Short mmCIF file of C-alpha atoms and ligand atoms in Angstrom, two decimals:
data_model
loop_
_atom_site.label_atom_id
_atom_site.label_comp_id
_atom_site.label_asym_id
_atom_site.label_seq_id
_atom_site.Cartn_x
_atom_site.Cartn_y
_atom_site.Cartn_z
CA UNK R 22 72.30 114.71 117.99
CA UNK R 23 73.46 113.08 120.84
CA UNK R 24 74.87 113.43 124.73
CA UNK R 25 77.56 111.92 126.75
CA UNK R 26 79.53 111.87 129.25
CA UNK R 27 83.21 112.58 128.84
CA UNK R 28 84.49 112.62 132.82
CA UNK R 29 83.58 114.38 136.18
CA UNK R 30 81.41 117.52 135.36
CA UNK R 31 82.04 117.50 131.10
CA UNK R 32 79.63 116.12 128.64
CA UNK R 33 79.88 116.09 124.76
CA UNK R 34 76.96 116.92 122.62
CA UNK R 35 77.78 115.61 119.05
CA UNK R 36 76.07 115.64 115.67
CA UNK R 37 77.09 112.83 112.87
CA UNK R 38 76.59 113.96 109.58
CA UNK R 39 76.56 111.99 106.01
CA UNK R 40 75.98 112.21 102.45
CA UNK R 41 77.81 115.91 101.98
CA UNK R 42 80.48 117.09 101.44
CA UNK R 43 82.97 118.43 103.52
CA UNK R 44 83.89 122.08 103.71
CA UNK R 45 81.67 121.69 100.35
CA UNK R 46 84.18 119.53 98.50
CA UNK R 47 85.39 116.41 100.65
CA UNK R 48 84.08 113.14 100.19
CA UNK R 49 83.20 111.63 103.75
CA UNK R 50 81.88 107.87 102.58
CA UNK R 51 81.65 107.10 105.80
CA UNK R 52 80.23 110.23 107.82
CA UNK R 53 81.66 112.32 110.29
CA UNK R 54 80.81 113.79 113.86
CA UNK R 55 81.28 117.64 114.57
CA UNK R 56 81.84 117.89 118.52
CA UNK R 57 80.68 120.24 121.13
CA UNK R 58 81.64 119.88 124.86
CA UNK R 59 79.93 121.30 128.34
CA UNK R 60 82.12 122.35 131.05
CA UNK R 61 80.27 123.16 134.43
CA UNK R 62 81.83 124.56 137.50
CA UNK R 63 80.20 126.92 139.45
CA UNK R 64 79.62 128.57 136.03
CA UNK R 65 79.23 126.57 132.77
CA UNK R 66 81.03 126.73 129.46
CA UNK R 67 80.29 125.55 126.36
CA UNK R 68 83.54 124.99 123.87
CA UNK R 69 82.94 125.23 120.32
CA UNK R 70 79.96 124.20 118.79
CA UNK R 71 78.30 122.76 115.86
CA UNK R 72 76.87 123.64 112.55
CA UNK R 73 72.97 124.08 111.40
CA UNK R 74 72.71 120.55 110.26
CA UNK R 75 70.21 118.34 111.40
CA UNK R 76 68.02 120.04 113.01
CA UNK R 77 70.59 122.03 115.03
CA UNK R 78 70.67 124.48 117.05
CA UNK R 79 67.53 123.23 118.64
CA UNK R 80 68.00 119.90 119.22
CA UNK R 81 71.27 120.81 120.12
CA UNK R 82 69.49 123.11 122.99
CA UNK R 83 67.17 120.20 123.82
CA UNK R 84 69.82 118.38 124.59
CA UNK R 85 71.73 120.46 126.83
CA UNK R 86 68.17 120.92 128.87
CA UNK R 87 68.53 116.52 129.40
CA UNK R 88 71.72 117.74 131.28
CA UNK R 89 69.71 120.62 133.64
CA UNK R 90 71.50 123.23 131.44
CA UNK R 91 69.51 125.81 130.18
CA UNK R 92 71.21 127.71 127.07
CA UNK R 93 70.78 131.00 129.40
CA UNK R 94 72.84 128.87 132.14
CA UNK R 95 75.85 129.18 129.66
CA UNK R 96 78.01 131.78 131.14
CA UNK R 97 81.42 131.14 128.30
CA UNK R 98 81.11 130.45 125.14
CA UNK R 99 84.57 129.28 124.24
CA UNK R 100 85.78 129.25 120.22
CA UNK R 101 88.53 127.11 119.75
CA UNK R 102 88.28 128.62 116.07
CA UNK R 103 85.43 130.10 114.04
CA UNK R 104 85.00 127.65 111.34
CA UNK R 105 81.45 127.78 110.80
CA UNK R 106 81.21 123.98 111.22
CA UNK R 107 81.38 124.82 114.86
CA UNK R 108 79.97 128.09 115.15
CA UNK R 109 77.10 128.07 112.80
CA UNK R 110 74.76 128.87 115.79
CA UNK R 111 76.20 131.38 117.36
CA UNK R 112 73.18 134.08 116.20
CA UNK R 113 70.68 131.90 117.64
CA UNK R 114 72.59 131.52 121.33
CA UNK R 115 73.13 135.45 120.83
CA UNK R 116 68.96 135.64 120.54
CA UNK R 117 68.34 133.47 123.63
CA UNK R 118 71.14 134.68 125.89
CA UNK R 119 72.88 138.16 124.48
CA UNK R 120 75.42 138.67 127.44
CA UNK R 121 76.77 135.60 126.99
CA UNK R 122 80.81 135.95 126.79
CA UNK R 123 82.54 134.54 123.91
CA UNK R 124 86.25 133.56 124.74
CA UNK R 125 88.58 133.24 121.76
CA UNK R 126 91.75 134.24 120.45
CA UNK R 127 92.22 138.07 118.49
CA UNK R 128 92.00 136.49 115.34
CA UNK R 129 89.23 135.12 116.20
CA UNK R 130 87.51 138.68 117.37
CA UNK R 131 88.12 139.77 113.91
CA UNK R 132 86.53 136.92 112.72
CA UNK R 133 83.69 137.11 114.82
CA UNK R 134 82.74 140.13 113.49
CA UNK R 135 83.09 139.56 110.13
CA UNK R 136 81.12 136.11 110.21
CA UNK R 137 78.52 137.00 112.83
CA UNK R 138 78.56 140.93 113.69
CA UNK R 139 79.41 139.85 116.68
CA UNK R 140 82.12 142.58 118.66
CA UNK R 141 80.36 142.84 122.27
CA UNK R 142 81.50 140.84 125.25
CA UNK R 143 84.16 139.06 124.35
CA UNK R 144 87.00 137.92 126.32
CA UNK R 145 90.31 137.60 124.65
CA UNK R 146 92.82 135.39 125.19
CA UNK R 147 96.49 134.60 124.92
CA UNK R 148 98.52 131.54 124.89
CA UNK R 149 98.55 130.15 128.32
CA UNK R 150 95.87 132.48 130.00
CA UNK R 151 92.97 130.37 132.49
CA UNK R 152 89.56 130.94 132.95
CA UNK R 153 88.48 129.57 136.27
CA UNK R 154 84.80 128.37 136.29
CA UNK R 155 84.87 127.82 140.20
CA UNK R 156 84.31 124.09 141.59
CA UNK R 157 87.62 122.86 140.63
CA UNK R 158 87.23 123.19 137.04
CA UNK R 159 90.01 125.59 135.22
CA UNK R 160 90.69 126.03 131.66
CA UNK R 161 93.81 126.79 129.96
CA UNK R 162 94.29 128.00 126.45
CA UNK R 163 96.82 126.66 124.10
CA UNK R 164 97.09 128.57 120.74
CA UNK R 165 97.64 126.95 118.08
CA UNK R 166 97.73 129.63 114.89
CA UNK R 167 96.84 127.90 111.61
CA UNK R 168 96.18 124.71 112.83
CA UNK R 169 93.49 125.05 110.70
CA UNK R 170 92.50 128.75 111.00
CA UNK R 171 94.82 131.91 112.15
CA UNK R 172 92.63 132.10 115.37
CA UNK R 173 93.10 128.53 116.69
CA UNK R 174 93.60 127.33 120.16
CA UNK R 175 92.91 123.97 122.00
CA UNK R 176 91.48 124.49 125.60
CA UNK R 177 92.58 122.20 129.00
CA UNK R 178 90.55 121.87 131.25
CA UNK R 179 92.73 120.98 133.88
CA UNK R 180 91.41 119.15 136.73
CA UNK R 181 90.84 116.43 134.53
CA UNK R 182 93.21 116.66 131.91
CA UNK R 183 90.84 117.00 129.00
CA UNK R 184 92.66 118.26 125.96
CA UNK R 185 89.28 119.97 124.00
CA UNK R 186 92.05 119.91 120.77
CA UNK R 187 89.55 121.13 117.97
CA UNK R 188 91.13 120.39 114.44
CA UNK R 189 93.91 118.68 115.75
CA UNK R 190 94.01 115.12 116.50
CA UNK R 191 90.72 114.86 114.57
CA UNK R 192 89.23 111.99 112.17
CA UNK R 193 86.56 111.56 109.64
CA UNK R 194 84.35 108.24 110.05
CA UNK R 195 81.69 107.94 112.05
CA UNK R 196 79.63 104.66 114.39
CA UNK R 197 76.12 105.16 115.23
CA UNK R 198 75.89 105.67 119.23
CA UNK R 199 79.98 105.45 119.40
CA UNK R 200 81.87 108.15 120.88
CA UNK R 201 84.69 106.85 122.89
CA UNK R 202 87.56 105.09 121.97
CA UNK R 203 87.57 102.51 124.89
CA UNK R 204 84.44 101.19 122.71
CA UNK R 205 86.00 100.59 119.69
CA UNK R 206 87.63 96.73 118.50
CA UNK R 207 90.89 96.72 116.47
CA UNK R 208 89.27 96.99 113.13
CA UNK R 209 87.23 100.27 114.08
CA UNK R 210 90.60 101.71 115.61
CA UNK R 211 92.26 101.01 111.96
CA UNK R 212 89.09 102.92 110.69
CA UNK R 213 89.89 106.21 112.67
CA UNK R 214 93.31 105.95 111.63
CA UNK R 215 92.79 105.65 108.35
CA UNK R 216 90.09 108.51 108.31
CA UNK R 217 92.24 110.20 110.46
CA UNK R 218 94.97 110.38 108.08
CA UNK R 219 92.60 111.35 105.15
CA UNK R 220 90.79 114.02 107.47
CA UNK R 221 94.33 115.18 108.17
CA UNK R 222 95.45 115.52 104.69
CA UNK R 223 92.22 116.78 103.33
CA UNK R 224 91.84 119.25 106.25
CA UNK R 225 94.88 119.77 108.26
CA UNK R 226 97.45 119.25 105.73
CA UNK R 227 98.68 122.50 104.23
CA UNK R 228 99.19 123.86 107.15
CA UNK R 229 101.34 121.26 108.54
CA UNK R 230 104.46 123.73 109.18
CA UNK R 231 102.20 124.87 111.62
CA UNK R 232 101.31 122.29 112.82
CA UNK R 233 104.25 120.73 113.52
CA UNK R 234 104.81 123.47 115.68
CA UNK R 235 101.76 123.46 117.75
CA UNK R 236 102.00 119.59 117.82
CA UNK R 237 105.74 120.42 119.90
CA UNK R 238 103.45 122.13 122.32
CA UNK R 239 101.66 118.69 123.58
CA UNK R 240 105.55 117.99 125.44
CA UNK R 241 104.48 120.51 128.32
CA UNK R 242 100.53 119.48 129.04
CA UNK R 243 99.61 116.53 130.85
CA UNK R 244 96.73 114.88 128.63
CA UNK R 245 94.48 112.44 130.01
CA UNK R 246 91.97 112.37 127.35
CA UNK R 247 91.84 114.34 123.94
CA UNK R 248 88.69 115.46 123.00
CA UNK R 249 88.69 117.05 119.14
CA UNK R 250 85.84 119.24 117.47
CA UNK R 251 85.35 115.93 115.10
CA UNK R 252 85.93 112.40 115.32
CA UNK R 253 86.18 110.04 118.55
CA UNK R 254 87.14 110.84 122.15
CA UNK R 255 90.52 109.52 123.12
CA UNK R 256 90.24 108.64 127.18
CA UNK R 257 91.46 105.09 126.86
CA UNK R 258 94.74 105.59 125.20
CA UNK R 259 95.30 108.99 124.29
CA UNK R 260 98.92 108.51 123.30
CA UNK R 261 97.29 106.46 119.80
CA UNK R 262 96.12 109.32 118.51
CA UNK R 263 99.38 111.67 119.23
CA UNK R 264 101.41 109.30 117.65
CA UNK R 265 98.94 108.45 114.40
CA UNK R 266 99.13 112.51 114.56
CA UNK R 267 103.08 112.47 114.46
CA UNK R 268 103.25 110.25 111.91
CA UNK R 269 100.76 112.35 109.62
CA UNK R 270 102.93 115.46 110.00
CA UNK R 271 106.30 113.27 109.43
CA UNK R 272 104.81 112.23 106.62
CA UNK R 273 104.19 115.06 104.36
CA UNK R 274 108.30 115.28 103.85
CA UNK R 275 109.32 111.85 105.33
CA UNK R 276 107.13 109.51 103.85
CA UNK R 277 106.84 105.90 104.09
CA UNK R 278 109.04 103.76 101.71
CA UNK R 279 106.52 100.50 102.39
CA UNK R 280 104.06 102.53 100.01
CA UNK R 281 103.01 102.82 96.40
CA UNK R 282 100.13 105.23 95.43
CA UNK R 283 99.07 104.62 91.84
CA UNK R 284 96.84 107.07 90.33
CA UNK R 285 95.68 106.65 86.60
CA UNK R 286 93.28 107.69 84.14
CA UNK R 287 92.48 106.77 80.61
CA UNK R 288 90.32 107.29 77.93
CA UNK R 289 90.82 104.21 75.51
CA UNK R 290 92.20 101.89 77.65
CA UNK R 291 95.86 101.60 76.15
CA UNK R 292 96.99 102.97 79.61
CA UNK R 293 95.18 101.52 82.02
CA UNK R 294 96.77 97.90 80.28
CA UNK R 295 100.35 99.37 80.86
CA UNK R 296 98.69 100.35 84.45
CA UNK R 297 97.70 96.23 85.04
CA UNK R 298 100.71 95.14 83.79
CA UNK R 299 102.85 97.58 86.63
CA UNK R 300 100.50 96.23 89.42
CA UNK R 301 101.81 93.02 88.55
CA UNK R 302 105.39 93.89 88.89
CA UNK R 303 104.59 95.67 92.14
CA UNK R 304 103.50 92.14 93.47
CA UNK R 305 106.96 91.11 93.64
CA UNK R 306 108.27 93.47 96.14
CA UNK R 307 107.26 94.06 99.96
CA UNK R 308 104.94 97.01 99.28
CA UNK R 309 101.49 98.33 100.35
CA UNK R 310 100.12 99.30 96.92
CA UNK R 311 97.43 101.22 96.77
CA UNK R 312 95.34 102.34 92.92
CA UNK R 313 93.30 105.04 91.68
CA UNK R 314 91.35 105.76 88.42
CA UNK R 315 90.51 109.60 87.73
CA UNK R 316 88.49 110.75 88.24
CA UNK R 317 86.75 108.03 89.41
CA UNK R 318 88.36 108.52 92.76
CA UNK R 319 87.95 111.69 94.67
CA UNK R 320 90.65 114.17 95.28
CA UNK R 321 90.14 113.58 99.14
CA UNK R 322 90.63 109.52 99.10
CA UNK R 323 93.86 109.61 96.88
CA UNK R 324 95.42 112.90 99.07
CA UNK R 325 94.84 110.43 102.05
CA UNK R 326 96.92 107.75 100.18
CA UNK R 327 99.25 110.20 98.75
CA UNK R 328 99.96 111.74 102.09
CA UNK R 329 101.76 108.60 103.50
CA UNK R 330 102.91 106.73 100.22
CA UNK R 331 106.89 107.33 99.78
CA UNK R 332 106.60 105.81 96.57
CA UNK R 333 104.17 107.50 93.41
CA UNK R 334 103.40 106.20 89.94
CA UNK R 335 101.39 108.49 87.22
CA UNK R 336 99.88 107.14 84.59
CA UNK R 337 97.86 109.39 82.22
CA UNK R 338 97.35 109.43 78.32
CA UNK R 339 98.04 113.14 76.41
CA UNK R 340 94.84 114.81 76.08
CA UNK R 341 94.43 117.56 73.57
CA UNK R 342 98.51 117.83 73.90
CA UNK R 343 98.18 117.99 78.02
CA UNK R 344 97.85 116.26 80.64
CA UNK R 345 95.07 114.04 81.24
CA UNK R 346 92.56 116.70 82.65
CA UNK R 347 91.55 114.98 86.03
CA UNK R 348 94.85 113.95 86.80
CA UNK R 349 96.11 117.81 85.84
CA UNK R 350 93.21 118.61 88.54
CA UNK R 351 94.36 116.30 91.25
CA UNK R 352 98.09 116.74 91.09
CA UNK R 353 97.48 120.76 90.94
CA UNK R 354 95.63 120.21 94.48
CA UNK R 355 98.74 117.19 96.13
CA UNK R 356 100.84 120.10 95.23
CA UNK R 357 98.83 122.69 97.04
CA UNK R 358 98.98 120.72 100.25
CA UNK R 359 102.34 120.43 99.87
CA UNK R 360 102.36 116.51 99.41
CA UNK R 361 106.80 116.82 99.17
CA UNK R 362 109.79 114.59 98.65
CA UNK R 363 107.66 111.68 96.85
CA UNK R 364 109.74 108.80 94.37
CA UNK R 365 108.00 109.71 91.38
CA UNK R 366 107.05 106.76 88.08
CA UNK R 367 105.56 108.37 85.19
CA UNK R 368 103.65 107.18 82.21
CA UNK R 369 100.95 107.07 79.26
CA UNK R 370 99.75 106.87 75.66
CA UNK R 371 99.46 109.25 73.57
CA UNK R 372 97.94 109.45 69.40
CA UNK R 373 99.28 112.33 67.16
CA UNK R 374 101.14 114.19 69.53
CA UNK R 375 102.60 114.16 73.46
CA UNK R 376 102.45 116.55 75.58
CA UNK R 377 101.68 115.44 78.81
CA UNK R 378 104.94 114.92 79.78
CA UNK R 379 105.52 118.36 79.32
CA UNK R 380 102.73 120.01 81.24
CA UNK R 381 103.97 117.67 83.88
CA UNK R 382 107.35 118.74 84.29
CA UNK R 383 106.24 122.55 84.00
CA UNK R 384 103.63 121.72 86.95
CA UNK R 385 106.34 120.42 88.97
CA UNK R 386 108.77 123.30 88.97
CA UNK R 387 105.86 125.58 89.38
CA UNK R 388 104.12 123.28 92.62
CA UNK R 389 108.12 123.40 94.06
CA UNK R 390 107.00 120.23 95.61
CA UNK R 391 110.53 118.59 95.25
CA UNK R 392 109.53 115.21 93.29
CA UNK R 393 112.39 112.80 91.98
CA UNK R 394 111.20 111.30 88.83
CA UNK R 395 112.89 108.17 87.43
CA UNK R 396 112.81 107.66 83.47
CA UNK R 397 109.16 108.19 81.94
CA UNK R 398 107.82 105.84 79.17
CA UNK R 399 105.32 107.33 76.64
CA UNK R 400 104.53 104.95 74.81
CA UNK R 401 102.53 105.78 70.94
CA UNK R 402 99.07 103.88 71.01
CA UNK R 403 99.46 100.86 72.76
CA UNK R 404 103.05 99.75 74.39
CA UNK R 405 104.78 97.53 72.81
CA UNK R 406 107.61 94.98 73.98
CA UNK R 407 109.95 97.75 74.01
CA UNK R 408 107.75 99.94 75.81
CA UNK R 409 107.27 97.20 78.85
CA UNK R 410 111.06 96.65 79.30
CA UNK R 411 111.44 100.60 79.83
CA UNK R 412 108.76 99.88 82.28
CA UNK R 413 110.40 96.95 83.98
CA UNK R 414 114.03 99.44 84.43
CA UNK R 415 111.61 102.35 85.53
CA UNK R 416 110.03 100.52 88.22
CA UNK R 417 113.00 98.63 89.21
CA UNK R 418 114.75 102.21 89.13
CA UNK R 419 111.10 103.65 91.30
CA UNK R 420 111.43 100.25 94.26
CA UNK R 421 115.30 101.15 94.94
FE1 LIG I 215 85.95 121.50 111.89
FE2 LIG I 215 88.65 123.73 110.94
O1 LIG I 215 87.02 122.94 111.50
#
């Protein structure tokens, strides 16, 4: 763990994390941090918190001693949501300090009980309510409900104009001793976008009707710096990561038309040559074109490509008269997080039989994700001549 100072009077006590999986079933190649922040007025808050990784809570409350904070010194305890990745230690602060008062939303209450057994001093709180901590320092709470959980808020404190924004305007990726984003060069900023936008989609991006309304609530509060429950603090240039965040949620219905996700599998190899010759078509237009093989790839690397490519091509062989059974996998979950409006290419081999075309077309009136698909080719075995000049009017038909 480590400690640092975010402006007058608020520190952030982070944890980076690698080699897991997030929420049990995200690939984070290249780590992630899980953020917890110390407010202190006359009396001292803590806002969210992180899970029992890496030694935490204790080196978490060794830390906090480095700043002259005892954990009994911590009057607030505030939940920005109850995820356990940021309120995995709540039972241990209970044992050192039990009067401690939690602030959170009513969802959250529920919640608290349910995940802790925790019901006793608790303060809750509505959008736009304060808690003043004396000295100057004031926080506000923002509700933002399902952005990821029912119970979420993000908490100002206002003085400074520190946004504590907990899913929201979050990233994966992770550099050693790196927490702000005045320290980053323009390659590590493209990093945090780009694990931004898969954290987003991964995380964030089913719920992005909700989001998009909590995101319409950042017009009315003066942000200096944005400080999220994972990722990098934005002090520098805040605004970067509000837009990157507009574009994410723009994206999941208007995405970009400069993009072409591939995603293929195959068992024998007679699609993955129809797949090589595409890419080579693809070269002649203007187009970022990103590929992956199933399931080589995991779900969470082509949802982050998904989420912003306008433009889609399948290509799976017929298994067993289905779909290919990875790509049947991945699709089932781009459909749960509502991954709409895409330009859709599909198609495969197949020996005795087809069938994947079918299973396709049923999945896509039952996902009601609202996919345009121009003229498959299935192609018997190998594709032939024929075969690759359907494929030429396809993908001429797809880069319209
Ligand atoms: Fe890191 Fe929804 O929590």
């Amino acid at each position: 763990m480590e400690i640092s100072h975010v402006t007058k009077d608020i520190h952030q006590l982070s944890v980076t994390v690698r080699d897991m999986l997030f929420e049990g079933i995200w690939e984070i190649p290249k780590g992630v941090t899980l953020n917890s922040y110390i407010v202190k007025g006359e009396k001292t808050a803590l806002i969210d918190g992180v899970c029992g990784w890496d030694g935490v809570p204790e080196s978490f409350f060794g830390l906090m001693e480095q700043l002259n904070i005892h954990v009994r010194d911590v009057d607030y305890l505030i939940i920005n949501h109850m995820e356990p990745d940021h309120s995995g230690w709540i039972e241990q602060l209970s044992n050192i300090r039990p009067d401690f008062k939690i602030v959170c939303t009513k969802a959250s209450e529920q919640l608290l009980s349910a995940f802790y057994g925790r019901s006793e001093n608790i303060i809750v709180v509505k959008d736009g309510d304060t808690l003043d901590l004396g000295g100057g320092k004031v926080l506000r709470f923002i509700t933002m409900p399902n952005v990821h959980w029912p119970d979420t808020m993000m908490t100002l404190e206002e003085e400074t104009g520190t946004l504590f924004s907990c899913d929201i305007f979050g990233t994966f990726g992770a550099i050693d001793n790196v927490r702000y984003d005045e320290q980053l060069s323009a390659e590590d900023i493209a990093m945090f976008e780009e694990e931004g936008l898969r954290y987003y989609s991964n995380i964030v991006g089913a719920f992005t009707s909700f989001a998009r309304k909590g995101f319409a609530k950042m017009d009315n509060i003066e942000v200096k710096v944005i400080a999220p429950g994972h990722g990098i603090v934005w002090r520098e240039n805040p605004q970067k990561i509000i837009d990157d965040y507009a574009d994410f949620i723009r994206w999941q219905e208007e995405p970009r038309t400069d993009r072409v996700t591939v995603i293929y599998g195959s068992m024998y190899g007679m699609t993955e040559k129809a797949v090589a010759y595409v890419l080579e078509k693809l070269e002649d237009y203007p187009v970022t074109v990103n590929v992956h093989k199933v399931p080589e790839t995991s779900w969470g690397t082509i949802l982050g490509d998904v989420w912003s490519a306008g433009k889609v091509i399948l290509a799976m062989p017929t298994y067993e008269m289905k779909m290919f059974p990875p790509m049947a996998a991945v699709l089932e979950e781009i459909g749960k997080k509502k991954v709409l409006n895409r330009k859709v290419f599909r198609m495969g081999s197949y020996g005795w039989s087809g069938g994947a075309q079918k299973e396709l077309d049923h999945m896509m009136e039952e996902l009601k994700v609202n996919w345009t698909f121009v003229e498959p080719v299935e192609f018997k075995g190998k594709a032939t001549e024929d075969d690759f000049r359907a494929i030429d009017a396809s993908i001429e038909a797809l880069m319209v």
